[in-house]
Amino acid sequence: MESSQGTKALILDVALDRFAEHGYSGTTLNEIADKVGIRRPSLLHHFPSKEALYRAVLLDAFADWFALVDEAVAGPQKRGWPQVERVLRAAFLFFEEHPEFVRLARWEALEGGPMLSAELGTMLQPLFERGTEFLEREMDAGRLRRYDARQLLLTGYGAVLSYLSDAPLITSLLGADPLGPAMLAKRRDHVVDVLRNALEP
Amino acid sequence: MESSQGTKALILDVALDRFAEHGYSGTTLNEIADKVGIRRPSLLHHFPSKEALYRAVLLDAFADWFALVDEAVAGPQKRGWPQVERVLRAAFLFFEEHPEFVRLARWEALEGGPMLSAELGTMLQPLFERGTEFLEREMDAGRLRRYDARQLLLTGYGAVLSYLSDAPLITSLLGADPLGPAMLAKRRDHVVDVLRNALEP
DNA sequence: GGTAGCCTACCTACCAGTAGGTAGAGAGCG
DNA sequence: CGCTCTCTACCTACTGGTAGGTAGGCTACC
């Protein structure tokens, strides 16, 4: 019971870390089991298969993300750019604090594994639609410059997540740790800045 | 000789396709050999190891990319936004025509394999620096709105490449093929649009 | 209270399958 | 002939997953 819960949670923790680091096919169960401190069969006692473990990790991670979005949207509703900035900053902060989530999502987006097309797609779609509708409403009201709302969401997605997921590459380009506090703050302000100038009417 | 050259080129071709599709660890030599139409040992006659093959593929792909950049920059130099748009559109077109390159680069950026930090990093850095210098010059001259030039380059990188590399995810969000001609044109114009509004003084 | 039965968590030993890579022989050709 | 290319046959290492067993805690019944 107690040790079970602890172990299971620990496995999920370690697995998130490894899958985020090396992707699904780049991670082995032995690797995870070793880090947890048990043998592979013991790991498979808690999760019936590698894929089941991966699913659990993915669903867990996205549950956190959905929770954040709900919370961010539930807050004091503003209009036009201020609301966009509010959500943008909340998302950025979440990603900063969950770098494993970002990389996990990126792997998933690249691989387009079975999880994605099936469950994740249908989980993300409503979110995407909600964002689209908000942007279109604000554009119609003239509070934001007009763009294709879906394209705009994808632009934000790319601008924010690429930086955080591609840290290895960006490190070698910038010659500095892109995930350090100073650089993160710089990045956050930059993206906000660019989008504000592009969006404010 | 002839068949050797042909086979070697064919191997590189197929390997690019597979590595772009499933990444390094998700691709097997058998998979490549099968598609080429030879046995794995025959493949290993042309490239001493999987890693060597991967290196060759990566270097080949980036050689194409560097060639394009040189060409794009060599053209009739303009100033301010028009030059940015020119290069941006050239890059976008190149990526559209080389979707395998985009995904390969993305995978590399994520994995941050040994290739990246060592060779690719040092290959991309001068390019990055050149872009930075151009942007800073134009900003100093007041022909572009002021931003952190490096951050701006990374934003462009993310906005363009995410869309093209994450096609599987975006398909399920958009409910349409993001790599179809119509969608590509839409994306191209959107990114140009956003950046113009953000950059023109 | 002791003890029999069951359950959870973990182990070692093993399975079949597949990964990348090697050895060596045969074919075709200059 | 020698050289290049390809093959079959093989190797070792390791993959995800299974079989079977053990230690220890909880519950129930005498």
Coordinates of C-alpha atoms (C1' of nucleotides) in Angstrom, one line a residue:
Chain A
M1 CA 0.0 0.0 0.0
E2 CA 2.2 2.8 1.2
S3 CA 5.3 1.5 -0.4
S4 CA 3.3 0.6 -3.5
Q5 CA 2.0 4.1 -3.9
G6 CA 5.4 5.5 -3.3
T7 CA 7.1 3.2 -5.8
K8 CA 4.4 3.7 -8.4
A9 CA 4.7 7.5 -8.1
L10 CA 8.5 7.2 -8.2
I11 CA 8.3 5.1 -11.4
L12 CA 6.1 7.7 -13.0
D13 CA 8.5 10.4 -12.0
V14 CA 11.6 8.7 -13.3
A15 CA 9.8 7.6 -16.5
L16 CA 8.7 11.2 -17.2
D17 CA 12.3 12.3 -16.8
R18 CA 13.6 9.6 -19.1
F19 CA 10.9 9.8 -21.8
A20 CA 11.3 13.5 -21.9
E21 CA 15.1 13.2 -22.2
H22 CA 15.3 10.5 -24.9
G23 CA 11.9 9.9 -26.2
Y24 CA 9.9 6.7 -26.3
S25 CA 12.2 4.5 -28.4
G26 CA 15.3 6.0 -26.9
T27 CA 14.3 5.0 -23.4
T28 CA 14.6 1.4 -22.1
L29 CA 12.7 -0.1 -19.2
N30 CA 16.0 -1.2 -17.6
E31 CA 17.1 2.5 -17.6
I32 CA 14.0 3.4 -15.7
A33 CA 14.1 0.5 -13.4
D34 CA 17.7 1.1 -12.5
K35 CA 17.0 4.8 -11.7
V36 CA 14.1 3.7 -9.5
G37 CA 16.2 1.2 -7.8
I38 CA 14.3 -2.0 -8.7
R39 CA 14.5 -4.7 -11.4
R40 CA 12.6 -4.5 -14.6
P41 CA 10.1 -7.2 -13.7
S42 CA 9.2 -5.3 -10.6
L43 CA 8.5 -2.3 -12.7
L44 CA 6.3 -4.4 -14.9
H45 CA 4.4 -5.4 -11.9
H46 CA 3.2 -1.9 -11.6
F47 CA 2.7 -1.2 -15.2
P48 CA 1.7 -4.0 -17.6
S49 CA 3.9 -2.8 -20.5
K50 CA 6.3 -0.1 -21.6
E51 CA 3.5 1.5 -23.7
A52 CA 1.1 1.4 -20.7
L53 CA 3.7 3.2 -18.7
Y54 CA 4.3 5.8 -21.4
R55 CA 0.6 6.4 -21.6
A56 CA 0.3 6.9 -17.9
V57 CA 3.2 9.4 -18.0
L58 CA 1.7 11.3 -20.9
L59 CA -1.8 11.5 -19.4
D60 CA -0.4 12.6 -16.1
A61 CA 1.7 15.3 -17.6
F62 CA -1.2 16.6 -19.7
A63 CA -3.6 16.5 -16.8
D64 CA -1.3 19.1 -15.1
W65 CA -1.3 21.2 -18.3
F66 CA -5.1 21.1 -18.6
A67 CA -5.4 22.1 -15.0
L68 CA -3.2 25.1 -15.5
V69 CA -5.2 26.2 -18.6
D70 CA -8.5 25.9 -16.7
E71 CA -7.1 27.9 -13.9
A72 CA -5.6 30.6 -16.1
V73 CA -8.8 31.0 -18.0
A74 CA -10.9 31.0 -14.9
G75 CA -9.1 34.0 -13.5
P76 CA -10.3 37.6 -13.8
Q77 CA -11.2 37.8 -17.5
K78 CA -9.8 40.7 -19.3
R79 CA -10.1 41.7 -22.9
G80 CA -7.9 42.1 -25.9
W81 CA -4.2 42.1 -25.5
P82 CA -4.1 42.1 -21.6
Q83 CA -5.9 38.8 -21.5
V84 CA -3.6 37.3 -24.2
E85 CA -0.6 38.4 -22.2
R86 CA -2.0 37.0 -19.0
V87 CA -2.5 33.6 -20.5
L88 CA 0.7 33.7 -22.4
R89 CA 2.7 34.4 -19.3
A90 CA 0.9 31.8 -17.3
A91 CA 1.7 29.2 -20.0
F92 CA 5.3 30.3 -20.2
L93 CA 5.6 30.0 -16.4
F94 CA 4.1 26.6 -16.5
F95 CA 6.5 25.4 -19.2
E96 CA 9.4 26.9 -17.3
E97 CA 8.5 24.9 -14.3
H98 CA 7.8 21.7 -16.2
P99 CA 10.5 21.5 -18.8
E100 CA 10.0 17.7 -19.0
F101 CA 6.5 18.3 -20.1
V102 CA 7.6 20.5 -22.9
R103 CA 10.1 18.0 -24.2
L104 CA 7.7 15.1 -23.8
A105 CA 5.1 17.0 -25.8
R106 CA 7.6 17.8 -28.5
W107 CA 8.6 14.2 -28.8
E108 CA 5.0 13.2 -29.1
A109 CA 4.4 15.9 -31.7
L110 CA 7.4 14.7 -33.7
E111 CA 6.7 11.1 -33.5
G112 CA 3.0 11.4 -33.8
G113 CA 2.8 8.1 -31.9
P114 CA -0.4 6.3 -31.5
M115 CA -1.2 8.2 -28.3
L116 CA -1.2 11.5 -30.1
S117 CA -3.5 10.9 -33.0
A118 CA -6.0 8.9 -30.8
E119 CA -6.3 10.5 -27.3
L120 CA -4.1 13.5 -27.2
G121 CA -5.5 15.0 -30.4
T122 CA -9.0 14.8 -29.1
M123 CA -7.9 16.2 -25.7
L124 CA -6.1 19.2 -27.2
Q125 CA -8.7 20.0 -29.8
P126 CA -11.3 21.6 -27.5
L127 CA -8.5 23.7 -25.9
F128 CA -7.4 24.8 -29.4
E129 CA -11.0 25.6 -30.3
R130 CA -11.5 27.6 -27.2
G131 CA -8.4 29.6 -27.9
T132 CA -9.5 30.1 -31.5
E133 CA -12.9 31.4 -30.5
F134 CA -11.5 33.8 -28.0
L135 CA -9.1 35.3 -30.5
E136 CA -11.7 35.6 -33.2
R137 CA -14.1 37.3 -30.8
E138 CA -11.5 39.8 -29.8
M139 CA -10.5 40.4 -33.4
D140 CA -14.0 40.9 -34.4
A141 CA -14.4 43.5 -31.7
G142 CA -11.3 45.3 -33.0
R143 CA -9.4 44.7 -29.8
L144 CA -6.7 42.7 -31.6
R145 CA -5.2 43.0 -35.0
R146 CA -6.8 40.6 -37.4
Y147 CA -5.0 37.3 -38.2
D148 CA -6.0 33.7 -38.9
A149 CA -6.7 32.7 -35.3
R150 CA -5.6 29.2 -35.7
Q151 CA -2.4 30.2 -37.4
L152 CA -1.7 32.7 -34.6
L153 CA -2.1 30.0 -31.9
L154 CA 0.3 27.8 -33.8
T155 CA 2.8 30.7 -34.0
G156 CA 2.6 31.2 -30.3
Y157 CA 3.0 27.5 -29.8
G158 CA 6.1 27.4 -31.9
A159 CA 7.7 30.6 -30.5
V160 CA 7.3 29.4 -26.9
L161 CA 7.9 25.7 -27.1
S162 CA 10.7 25.6 -29.6
Y163 CA 12.9 27.6 -27.3
L164 CA 12.3 25.4 -24.3
S165 CA 12.4 22.0 -26.1
D166 CA 15.4 22.7 -28.2
A167 CA 17.6 23.7 -25.4
P168 CA 20.6 21.6 -26.5
L169 CA 20.7 23.3 -29.9
I170 CA 20.1 26.7 -28.6
T171 CA 22.8 26.4 -26.0
S172 CA 25.3 25.9 -28.8
L173 CA 23.9 28.9 -30.7
L174 CA 23.6 31.3 -27.8
G175 CA 26.7 30.2 -26.0
A176 CA 24.8 30.3 -22.7
D177 CA 22.3 28.1 -20.9
P178 CA 18.9 29.0 -22.4
L179 CA 17.1 27.6 -19.4
G180 CA 18.9 29.7 -16.8
P181 CA 16.7 32.2 -15.0
A182 CA 18.0 35.3 -16.7
M183 CA 17.7 33.8 -20.2
L184 CA 14.2 32.5 -19.5
A185 CA 13.1 35.9 -18.3
K186 CA 14.6 37.4 -21.4
R187 CA 12.8 34.9 -23.6
R188 CA 9.5 35.5 -21.9
D189 CA 9.7 39.2 -22.3
H190 CA 10.8 38.9 -25.9
V191 CA 7.9 36.7 -27.0
V192 CA 5.5 38.9 -25.2
D193 CA 7.0 41.9 -26.8
V194 CA 6.9 40.6 -30.3
L195 CA 3.4 39.4 -30.0
R196 CA 2.2 42.6 -28.5
N197 CA 3.5 44.6 -31.3
A198 CA 2.0 42.2 -33.8
L199 CA -1.3 42.0 -32.0
E200 CA -2.2 45.4 -30.6
P201 CA -4.3 47.3 -33.1
Chain B
M1 CA 31.9 2.7 -59.4
E2 CA 28.7 3.5 -61.1
S3 CA 26.6 1.1 -59.1
S4 CA 28.6 2.0 -56.0
Q5 CA 27.9 5.7 -56.4
G6 CA 24.3 5.0 -57.2
T7 CA 23.9 2.7 -54.3
K8 CA 25.6 5.0 -51.9
A9 CA 23.5 7.9 -53.0
L10 CA 20.4 5.8 -52.7
I11 CA 21.3 4.7 -49.2
L12 CA 21.8 8.3 -48.2
D13 CA 18.4 9.1 -49.7
V14 CA 16.6 6.4 -48.0
A15 CA 18.4 7.0 -44.7
L16 CA 17.4 10.6 -44.7
D17 CA 13.9 9.6 -45.2
R18 CA 13.9 7.1 -42.4
F19 CA 15.9 9.2 -39.9
A20 CA 13.6 12.2 -40.6
E21 CA 10.5 10.0 -40.1
H22 CA 11.5 8.1 -36.9
G23 CA 14.6 9.7 -35.6
Y24 CA 18.0 8.0 -34.9
S25 CA 17.0 5.5 -32.3
G26 CA 13.7 4.8 -34.0
T27 CA 15.3 3.8 -37.2
T28 CA 17.0 0.4 -37.8
L29 CA 19.6 -0.5 -40.4
N30 CA 17.4 -3.3 -41.6
E31 CA 14.7 -0.9 -42.3
I32 CA 17.0 1.2 -44.5
A33 CA 18.6 -1.7 -46.2
D34 CA 15.2 -3.2 -47.0
K35 CA 14.1 0.0 -48.6
V36 CA 17.3 0.2 -50.6
G37 CA 16.9 -3.3 -51.7
I38 CA 20.1 -4.8 -50.2
R39 CA 21.0 -6.7 -47.0
R40 CA 22.2 -4.9 -44.0
P41 CA 25.9 -6.1 -44.3
S42 CA 25.9 -4.6 -47.8
L43 CA 24.8 -1.3 -46.4
L44 CA 27.6 -1.5 -43.8
H45 CA 30.0 -2.0 -46.7
H46 CA 29.3 1.6 -47.7
F47 CA 29.1 3.1 -44.3
P48 CA 31.1 1.6 -41.4
S49 CA 28.4 2.1 -38.8
K50 CA 24.9 3.4 -38.2
E51 CA 26.3 6.5 -36.6
A52 CA 28.6 7.1 -39.5
L53 CA 25.6 6.9 -41.9
Y54 CA 23.7 9.2 -39.7
R55 CA 26.5 11.7 -39.7
A56 CA 26.7 11.6 -43.5
V57 CA 23.0 12.1 -43.8
L58 CA 23.1 15.1 -41.4
L59 CA 26.1 16.7 -43.1
D60 CA 24.5 16.3 -46.5
A61 CA 21.3 17.8 -45.4
F62 CA 22.9 20.8 -43.8
A63 CA 25.2 21.3 -46.8
D64 CA 22.0 21.9 -48.8
W65 CA 20.7 24.3 -46.2
F66 CA 24.0 26.3 -46.1
A67 CA 24.0 26.5 -49.8
L68 CA 20.5 28.0 -49.8
V69 CA 21.4 30.5 -47.2
D70 CA 24.5 31.6 -49.1
E71 CA 22.4 32.0 -52.2
A72 CA 19.6 33.8 -50.5
V73 CA 22.0 36.3 -48.9
A74 CA 24.1 36.7 -52.1
G75 CA 21.0 38.0 -54.0
P76 CA 20.2 41.7 -54.5
Q77 CA 20.7 43.1 -51.0
K78 CA 17.8 45.1 -49.7
R79 CA 17.4 46.8 -46.4
G80 CA 15.1 46.6 -43.5
W81 CA 11.9 44.6 -43.7
P82 CA 12.1 43.8 -47.4
Q83 CA 15.4 42.0 -46.9
V84 CA 14.0 40.1 -43.9
E85 CA 11.0 39.0 -45.9
R86 CA 13.1 37.9 -48.8
V87 CA 15.2 35.7 -46.7
L88 CA 12.3 34.5 -44.6
R89 CA 10.4 33.4 -47.7
A90 CA 13.4 31.8 -49.2
A91 CA 13.9 29.8 -46.1
F92 CA 10.3 28.8 -45.9
L93 CA 10.3 27.7 -49.5
F94 CA 13.4 25.6 -48.8
F95 CA 11.8 24.0 -45.8
E96 CA 8.6 23.3 -47.8
E97 CA 10.7 21.5 -50.4
H98 CA 12.8 19.6 -47.9
P99 CA 10.4 18.5 -45.2
E100 CA 12.8 15.7 -44.3
F101 CA 15.4 18.3 -43.5
V102 CA 13.1 20.1 -41.1
R103 CA 12.2 16.9 -39.2
L104 CA 15.8 15.8 -39.1
A105 CA 16.9 19.1 -37.7
R106 CA 14.2 19.0 -35.1
W107 CA 15.1 15.6 -34.0
E108 CA 18.7 16.6 -33.7
A109 CA 17.7 19.7 -31.8
L110 CA 15.7 17.6 -29.4
E111 CA 18.1 14.8 -28.9
G112 CA 21.1 17.1 -28.8
G113 CA 23.1 14.1 -29.9
P114 CA 26.9 14.2 -30.1
M115 CA 26.8 15.5 -33.7
L116 CA 24.9 18.6 -32.7
S117 CA 27.0 19.9 -29.9
A118 CA 30.2 19.1 -31.7
E119 CA 29.9 19.8 -35.4
L120 CA 26.5 21.2 -36.1
G121 CA 26.8 23.7 -33.4
T122 CA 29.9 25.2 -34.8
M123 CA 28.5 25.0 -38.3
L124 CA 25.3 26.9 -37.4
Q125 CA 26.9 29.5 -35.1
P126 CA 28.5 31.6 -37.9
L127 CA 25.1 31.6 -39.7
F128 CA 23.4 32.7 -36.5
E129 CA 25.9 35.4 -35.9
R130 CA 25.5 36.7 -39.4
G131 CA 21.8 36.9 -39.0
T132 CA 22.3 38.6 -35.6
E133 CA 24.6 41.2 -37.1
F134 CA 22.3 42.0 -39.9
L135 CA 19.4 42.5 -37.7
E136 CA 21.3 44.7 -35.2
R137 CA 22.6 46.9 -38.0
E138 CA 19.1 47.4 -39.4
M139 CA 17.7 48.1 -35.9
D140 CA 20.4 50.6 -35.2
A141 CA 19.6 52.3 -38.5
G142 CA 15.9 52.4 -37.4
R143 CA 14.7 50.3 -40.3
L144 CA 13.4 47.6 -38.0
R145 CA 11.8 47.9 -34.6
R146 CA 14.3 47.1 -31.8
Y147 CA 14.4 43.6 -30.3
D148 CA 17.1 41.4 -29.0
A149 CA 18.3 40.1 -32.3
R150 CA 19.2 36.6 -31.2
Q151 CA 15.8 36.2 -29.5
L152 CA 14.2 37.4 -32.7
L153 CA 16.0 34.8 -34.8
L154 CA 15.0 32.1 -32.4
T155 CA 11.4 33.3 -32.6
G156 CA 11.5 33.0 -36.4
Y157 CA 13.1 29.6 -36.1
G158 CA 10.3 28.4 -33.8
A159 CA 7.5 29.9 -35.7
V160 CA 8.6 28.4 -39.0
L161 CA 10.0 25.1 -38.1
S162 CA 7.5 24.0 -35.4
Y163 CA 4.7 24.1 -37.9
L164 CA 6.5 22.0 -40.4
S165 CA 8.1 19.5 -38.0
D166 CA 5.1 18.9 -35.9
A167 CA 2.8 18.0 -38.8
P168 CA 1.3 15.0 -37.0
L169 CA 0.1 17.0 -34.0
I170 CA -1.0 19.9 -36.1
T171 CA -3.0 17.7 -38.4
S172 CA -5.1 16.6 -35.5
L173 CA -5.5 20.2 -34.3
L174 CA -6.4 21.7 -37.6
G175 CA -8.4 18.8 -39.0
A176 CA -6.6 19.3 -42.3
D177 CA -3.2 18.4 -43.8
P178 CA -0.9 21.2 -42.7
L179 CA 1.6 20.3 -45.4
G180 CA -0.9 20.6 -48.3
P181 CA -0.2 23.5 -50.7
A182 CA -3.0 25.7 -49.6
M183 CA -2.2 25.3 -45.9
L184 CA 1.5 25.9 -46.6
A185 CA 0.8 29.1 -48.4
K186 CA -1.5 30.2 -45.6
R187 CA 1.2 29.5 -43.1
R188 CA 3.9 31.3 -45.0
D189 CA 1.8 34.4 -45.4
H190 CA 0.7 34.3 -41.8
V191 CA 4.3 34.2 -40.4
V192 CA 5.4 36.9 -42.8
D193 CA 2.4 39.0 -41.7
V194 CA 3.0 38.6 -38.0
L195 CA 6.6 39.4 -38.2
R196 CA 6.1 42.4 -40.5
N197 CA 3.7 43.9 -38.0
A198 CA 6.1 43.2 -35.2
L199 CA 9.2 44.4 -37.1
E200 CA 8.2 47.4 -39.2
P201 CA 8.9 50.5 -37.2
Chain C
dG1 C1' -2.6 -15.7 20.7
dG2 C1' -1.2 -18.6 17.2
dT3 C1' -1.4 -20.0 12.7
dA4 C1' -3.2 -20.7 8.0
dG5 C1' -4.2 -18.4 3.9
dC6 C1' -3.8 -14.7 0.9
dC7 C1' -1.9 -10.6 -1.2
dT8 C1' 1.6 -7.2 -2.6
dA9 C1' 6.1 -6.2 -3.9
dC10 C1' 10.0 -7.7 -5.3
dC11 C1' 13.5 -11.0 -6.9
dT12 C1' 16.4 -14.3 -10.1
dA13 C1' 16.4 -16.8 -14.2
dC14 C1' 14.8 -17.2 -18.5
dC15 C1' 12.4 -16.5 -23.1
dA16 C1' 12.1 -15.2 -28.0
dG17 C1' 13.1 -11.5 -30.9
dT18 C1' 16.0 -8.0 -32.7
dA19 C1' 19.6 -4.6 -32.6
dG20 C1' 24.3 -3.4 -34.8
dG21 C1' 28.2 -5.5 -36.5
dT22 C1' 31.7 -9.2 -38.4
dA23 C1' 33.7 -13.2 -41.3
dG24 C1' 34.2 -15.1 -45.3
dA25 C1' 32.8 -16.7 -49.7
dG26 C1' 31.0 -15.9 -54.4
dA27 C1' 30.0 -13.0 -58.5
dG28 C1' 31.2 -9.5 -62.0
dC29 C1' 34.4 -6.8 -64.1
dG30 C1' 38.7 -4.2 -65.6
Chain D
dC1 C1' 44.7 -11.7 -61.4
dG2 C1' 42.7 -8.0 -58.0
dC3 C1' 39.0 -5.1 -56.6
dT4 C1' 34.3 -3.9 -55.6
dC5 C1' 30.1 -5.2 -54.3
dT6 C1' 26.9 -8.3 -52.4
dC7 C1' 25.5 -12.2 -50.2
dT8 C1' 24.6 -15.9 -46.2
dA9 C1' 25.7 -17.2 -41.8
dC10 C1' 27.0 -15.9 -37.7
dC11 C1' 28.1 -13.3 -33.2
dT12 C1' 27.2 -10.6 -29.0
dA13 C1' 24.5 -7.4 -26.5
dC14 C1' 20.3 -6.1 -25.2
dT15 C1' 15.2 -5.4 -25.8
dG16 C1' 10.4 -6.1 -23.8
dG17 C1' 8.1 -9.5 -21.4
dT18 C1' 7.2 -14.0 -18.6
dA19 C1' 7.7 -17.9 -15.1
dG20 C1' 8.2 -19.1 -10.8
dG21 C1' 9.5 -18.3 -6.3
dT22 C1' 10.3 -15.7 -1.8
dA23 C1' 9.7 -12.3 2.1
dG24 C1' 6.7 -10.0 4.8
dG25 C1' 2.3 -7.9 6.2
dC26 C1' -2.8 -8.3 6.9
dT27 C1' -6.9 -10.9 7.9
dA28 C1' -9.6 -14.6 9.8
dC29 C1' -10.6 -18.3 12.3
dC30 C1' -9.7 -21.9 15.9

